[in-house]
Amino acid sequence: MISSSFYEYVDRENIDPDLICRICRSPLIDPILVQCGDTYCRLCIENYMGSGSNCPSQLCNQLLNTDHLIPNPPLRVVISILDKLKVRCQLCEKTNIDRGTFDEHIKASCSEYRIDCPGKNIGCQWFGPRNAYDEHTKTCLFEKLRPMVDILYKVIENQRLDIEKLQKQTEQQTTEIGQLNTQVDQQKTKLEQQKTELGQQKTEIELQKSKFEQLEAQLQQQPIRIGGIQSQNQNQNHEILSIRQQITTLEEEMNKPRSAIHWLSK
């Protein structure tokens, strides 16, 4: 609701006292009920609690907090009475305006209510009464420039949308690049693991090769050993044969004396 500072009540003395706020001493606006049953304007009681915490009623004087403030939806007839209270506009001096329609009067028809130039959003600083509005708009340079400014604003807006689109595309591409980098890092990690495994396999192959070479060397030495053994066997056979011949010779020599003795014994 428009500030009540813009109007004053007509025939104020005859307004029902039950409709008067005990803080501002004016007819209630947005009534609020407190714990003792008294009713105040919402803004009045909230401002009052900012400077003191006791109920304004001398008969109550209880401590108050925001939990004690209850909206008081009055009967429709009471609302109607409050809205039909007659007021006088302190700006244009028009009188006998219903309080319930005063906002509409200020926003639409009060000739002295100060408003902004429609060119404010493009730089016009004019702020004056409504009755001077038409004359101002006829000479306002900003309003004359509005068609061009609107085109520029449209161009700027389109550029802003294009920039936002490019930013989204850039963000998407950045995300995709990040994903690709992650995949590349994963591939690099796999390659490093495979490289390590290949190195281990190479080491095992070299060990196997070394063992094979050792076995091959041992196998190459086996014929030499076998040849040596065969040579030893031949020598032994020759010695055995020589010994047998010596034994035969000895037996023959021993048999000669035996034959002679046998002959003599005859």
C-alpha positions as a printed NumPy array, in Angstrom:
array([[   0.   ,    0.   ,    0.   ],
       [   1.139,    3.57 ,   -0.805],
       [   2.521,    5.43 ,    2.215],
       [  -0.207,    7.126,    4.276],
       [   1.951,   10.266,    4.256],
       [   0.401,   11.072,    0.869],
       [  -3.126,   11.469,    2.283],
       [  -5.067,   12.762,    5.266],
       [  -8.445,   11.649,    6.578],
       [ -11.559,   13.666,    5.906],
       [ -13.83 ,   14.089,    8.958],
       [ -11.258,   12.316,   11.119],
       [ -13.121,   13.197,   14.339],
       [ -16.048,   10.959,   13.421],
       [ -14.036,    7.78 ,   12.708],
       [ -14.951,    4.886,   15.022],
       [ -12.337,    4.697,   17.85 ],
       [ -12.273,    0.879,   17.518],
       [ -10.734,    1.356,   14.088],
       [  -7.868,    3.481,   15.438],
       [  -4.372,    2.076,   16.076],
       [  -3.257,    2.954,   19.611],
       [   0.302,    3.61 ,   18.464],
       [  -0.051,    5.839,   15.373],
       [  -3.527,    7.123,   16.375],
       [  -4.716,    6.572,   12.798],
       [  -7.145,    4.051,   11.273],
       [  -5.72 ,    0.521,   11.191],
       [  -3.646,   -0.655,    8.219],
       [  -2.915,   -4.415,    7.952],
       [  -4.233,   -5.136,   11.491],
       [  -2.174,   -7.342,   13.838],
       [  -3.534,   -8.893,   17.041],
       [  -1.259,   -9.235,   20.114],
       [  -1.601,  -11.686,   23.003],
       [  -3.79 ,   -9.429,   25.163],
       [  -6.325,   -8.982,   22.356],
       [  -5.425,   -5.439,   21.269],
       [  -5.039,   -4.696,   17.569],
       [  -2.375,   -2.489,   15.957],
       [  -1.071,   -1.686,   12.503],
       [   1.527,   -4.304,   11.516],
       [   4.203,   -1.707,   10.768],
       [   3.466,    0.192,   14.005],
       [   3.778,   -2.791,   16.349],
       [   6.886,   -4.135,   14.566],
       [   8.61 ,   -0.754,   14.837],
       [   7.495,   -0.481,   18.465],
       [   9.044,   -3.843,   19.313],
       [  12.303,   -2.547,   17.877],
       [  12.56 ,   -0.006,   20.723],
       [  10.77 ,   -1.871,   23.518],
       [   9.566,   -5.375,   24.196],
       [   6.492,   -4.73 ,   26.363],
       [   2.93 ,   -4.536,   25.051],
       [   1.884,   -0.885,   24.406],
       [  -1.336,   -1.427,   26.371],
       [  -0.965,   -0.109,   29.921],
       [  -3.476,   -2.717,   31.073],
       [  -1.277,   -5.534,   29.665],
       [   2.394,   -4.484,   29.677],
       [   3.468,   -8.08 ,   28.96 ],
       [   6.69 ,   -8.938,   27.194],
       [   6.251,   -9.293,   23.415],
       [   8.081,  -11.14 ,   20.669],
       [   7.279,  -11.957,   17.066],
       [   5.524,  -15.186,   18.134],
       [   2.872,  -13.022,   19.853],
       [   1.977,  -11.176,   16.621],
       [  -1.039,  -12.8  ,   14.971],
       [  -2.637,  -11.526,   11.75 ],
       [  -6.122,  -10.329,   12.585],
       [  -8.356,  -10.97 ,    9.598],
       [ -11.272,   -8.694,   10.518],
       [ -14.814,   -9.226,    9.31 ],
       [ -15.551,   -8.218,    5.741],
       [ -17.766,   -5.443,    6.965],
       [ -14.91 ,   -3.946,    9.012],
       [ -12.57 ,   -4.116,    6.003],
       [ -15.233,   -2.407,    3.946],
       [ -15.573,    0.328,    6.562],
       [ -11.814,    0.93 ,    6.638],
       [ -11.553,    0.962,    2.838],
       [ -14.42 ,    3.47 ,    2.549],
       [ -12.878,    6.003,    4.92 ],
       [ -12.592,    9.258,    2.973],
       [  -9.148,   10.766,    2.507],
       [  -7.678,   13.838,    0.831],
       [  -4.613,   13.561,   -1.412],
       [  -1.942,   15.864,   -0.011],
       [  -0.256,   16.087,   -3.421],
       [  -3.057,   17.182,   -5.759],
       [  -5.57 ,   18.194,   -3.011],
       [  -8.289,   15.956,   -4.452],
       [ -10.711,   15.012,   -1.676],
       [ -13.308,   12.382,   -0.823],
       [ -11.179,    9.514,   -2.158],
       [ -11.906,    6.084,   -0.647],
       [  -8.837,    4.903,    1.237],
       [  -9.142,    1.506,   -0.448],
       [  -8.715,    3.115,   -3.895],
       [  -6.025,    5.633,   -2.952],
       [  -3.212,    3.46 ,   -4.357],
       [  -4.973,    3.441,   -7.712],
       [  -5.361,    7.225,   -7.545],
       [  -1.637,    7.718,   -6.887],
       [  -0.463,    5.249,   -9.53 ],
       [  -2.843,    6.321,  -12.297],
       [  -4.405,    9.775,  -11.902],
       [  -2.727,   12.007,   -9.29 ],
       [  -1.428,   14.959,  -11.313],
       [   1.231,   15.893,   -8.726],
       [   2.633,   12.423,   -8.069],
       [   6.268,   12.422,   -9.241],
       [   7.205,    9.8  ,  -11.801],
       [  10.255,    8.877,  -13.849],
       [  10.707,    9.522,  -17.537],
       [  10.246,    6.315,  -19.559],
       [  13.747,    7.048,  -20.854],
       [  15.25 ,    6.513,  -17.406],
       [  16.498,    3.085,  -18.419],
       [  18.579,    4.695,  -21.187],
       [  19.909,    7.619,  -19.138],
       [  17.222,   10.314,  -18.697],
       [  17.381,   11.844,  -15.211],
       [  13.978,   13.601,  -15.342],
       [  11.766,   12.997,  -12.306],
       [   8.706,   15.205,  -12.07 ],
       [   4.945,   15.509,  -11.553],
       [   2.597,   13.564,  -13.805],
       [   1.019,   16.773,  -15.171],
       [   4.425,   17.711,  -16.69 ],
       [   5.08 ,   14.267,  -18.113],
       [   3.546,   14.814,  -21.557],
       [   5.416,   18.081,  -22.104],
       [   8.696,   16.5  ,  -21.059],
       [   8.342,   13.491,  -23.368],
       [   7.861,   15.857,  -26.336],
       [  11.328,   17.36 ,  -25.795],
       [  13.16 ,   14.389,  -24.21 ],
       [  16.239,   13.633,  -26.306],
       [  16.461,   10.165,  -24.802],
       [  12.962,    9.298,  -26.021],
       [  13.858,   10.563,  -29.49 ],
       [  16.894,    8.283,  -29.428],
       [  14.87 ,    5.327,  -28.153],
       [  14.318,    3.649,  -31.577],
       [  18.07 ,    3.633,  -32.191],
       [  18.777,    2.647,  -28.6  ],
       [  16.244,   -0.188,  -28.836],
       [  18.035,   -1.468,  -31.948],
       [  21.389,   -1.237,  -30.144],
       [  19.921,   -2.999,  -27.111],
       [  18.579,   -5.72 ,  -29.407],
       [  22.01 ,   -6.095,  -31.031],
       [  23.652,   -6.187,  -27.592],
       [  21.118,   -8.745,  -26.38 ],
       [  21.737,  -10.921,  -29.429],
       [  25.486,  -10.619,  -28.853],
       [  24.959,  -11.531,  -25.206],
       [  22.988,  -14.606,  -26.244],
       [  25.707,  -15.514,  -28.758],
       [  28.367,  -15.088,  -26.086],
       [  26.393,  -17.275,  -23.688],
       [  26.026,  -19.879,  -26.437],
       [  29.771,  -19.744,  -27.149],
       [  30.497,  -19.98 ,  -23.427],
       [  28.31 ,  -23.074,  -23.171],
       [  30.016,  -24.574,  -26.21 ],
       [  33.416,  -23.714,  -24.731],
       [  32.439,  -25.282,  -21.412],
       [  31.192,  -28.379,  -23.22 ],
       [  34.4  ,  -28.592,  -25.267],
       [  36.46 ,  -28.069,  -22.118],
       [  34.555,  -30.925,  -20.503],
       [  35.125,  -33.121,  -23.554],
       [  38.832,  -32.212,  -23.617],
       [  39.039,  -33.059,  -19.932],
       [  37.424,  -36.428,  -20.626],
       [  39.839,  -37.044,  -23.527],
       [  42.789,  -36.097,  -21.312],
       [  41.525,  -38.55 ,  -18.725],
       [  41.28 ,  -41.271,  -21.362],
       [  44.791,  -40.435,  -22.622],
       [  46.139,  -40.611,  -19.075],
       [  44.438,  -43.973,  -18.603],
       [  45.951,  -45.251,  -21.868],
       [  49.373,  -43.969,  -20.812],
       [  48.992,  -45.775,  -17.504],
       [  48.038,  -48.989,  -19.307],
       [  51.015,  -48.614,  -21.669],
       [  53.338,  -48.086,  -18.707],
       [  51.928,  -51.212,  -17.071],
       [  52.355,  -53.173,  -20.307],
       [  55.904,  -51.81 ,  -20.641],
       [  56.672,  -52.962,  -17.096],
       [  55.179,  -56.389,  -17.818],
       [  57.211,  -56.666,  -21.053],
       [  60.351,  -55.727,  -19.112],
       [  59.617,  -58.474,  -16.59 ],
       [  58.97 ,  -60.971,  -19.404],
       [  62.227,  -59.927,  -21.094],
       [  64.11 ,  -60.508,  -17.839],
       [  62.526,  -63.96 ,  -17.49 ],
       [  63.428,  -64.802,  -21.106],
       [  67.037,  -63.744,  -20.53 ],
       [  67.171,  -65.921,  -17.409],
       [  65.755,  -68.872,  -19.381],
       [  68.257,  -68.2  ,  -22.166],
       [  71.126,  -68.156,  -19.666],
       [  69.97 ,  -71.452,  -18.179],
       [  69.664,  -72.952,  -21.679],
       [  73.196,  -71.826,  -22.578],
       [  74.501,  -73.407,  -19.369],
       [  72.726,  -76.676,  -20.181],
       [  74.052,  -76.53 ,  -23.748],
       [  77.606,  -76.043,  -22.43 ],
       [  77.157,  -78.992,  -20.07 ],
       [  75.874,  -81.157,  -22.941],
       [  78.859,  -80.172,  -25.09 ],
       [  81.185,  -81.301,  -22.289],
       [  79.494,  -84.731,  -22.026],
       [  81.11 ,  -86.258,  -25.216],
       [  84.575,  -85.294,  -23.965],
       [  83.883,  -87.031,  -20.687],
       [  82.477,  -90.083,  -22.457],
       [  85.553,  -90.193,  -24.732],
       [  87.796,  -90.044,  -21.682],
       [  85.912,  -92.861,  -20.026],
       [  86.082,  -94.986,  -23.197],
       [  89.854,  -94.371,  -23.448],
       [  90.269,  -95.431,  -19.811],
       [  88.244,  -98.59 ,  -20.488],
       [  90.448,  -99.494,  -23.484],
       [  93.608,  -99.014,  -21.406],
       [  92.171, -101.191,  -18.667],
       [  91.254, -103.848,  -21.255],
       [  94.822, -103.786,  -22.595],
       [  96.199, -104.122,  -19.078],
       [  93.828, -107.028,  -18.37 ],
       [  94.91 , -108.73 ,  -21.597],
       [  98.587, -108.206,  -20.743],
       [  98.044, -109.641,  -17.262],
       [  96.261, -112.667,  -18.735],
       [  99.155, -113.239,  -21.111],
       [ 101.639, -112.977,  -18.225],
       [  99.547, -115.469,  -16.254],
       [  99.535, -117.836,  -19.228],
       [ 103.282, -117.494,  -19.585],
       [ 103.753, -118.152,  -15.875],
       [ 101.547, -121.193,  -16.031],
       [ 103.584, -122.528,  -18.93 ],
       [ 106.828, -121.945,  -17.06 ],
       [ 105.387, -123.682,  -13.979],
       [ 104.224, -126.61 ,  -16.065],
       [ 107.766, -127.268,  -17.408],
       [ 109.222, -128.232,  -14.008],
       [ 106.193, -130.374,  -13.313],
       [ 106.683, -132.231,  -16.57 ],
       [ 110.358, -132.806,  -15.785],
       [ 109.57 , -134.086,  -12.289],
       [ 106.906, -136.362,  -13.701],
       [ 109.363, -137.733,  -16.247],
       [ 112.065, -138.311,  -13.627],
       [ 109.627, -140.03 ,  -11.359],
       [ 109.081, -142.704,  -13.979]])
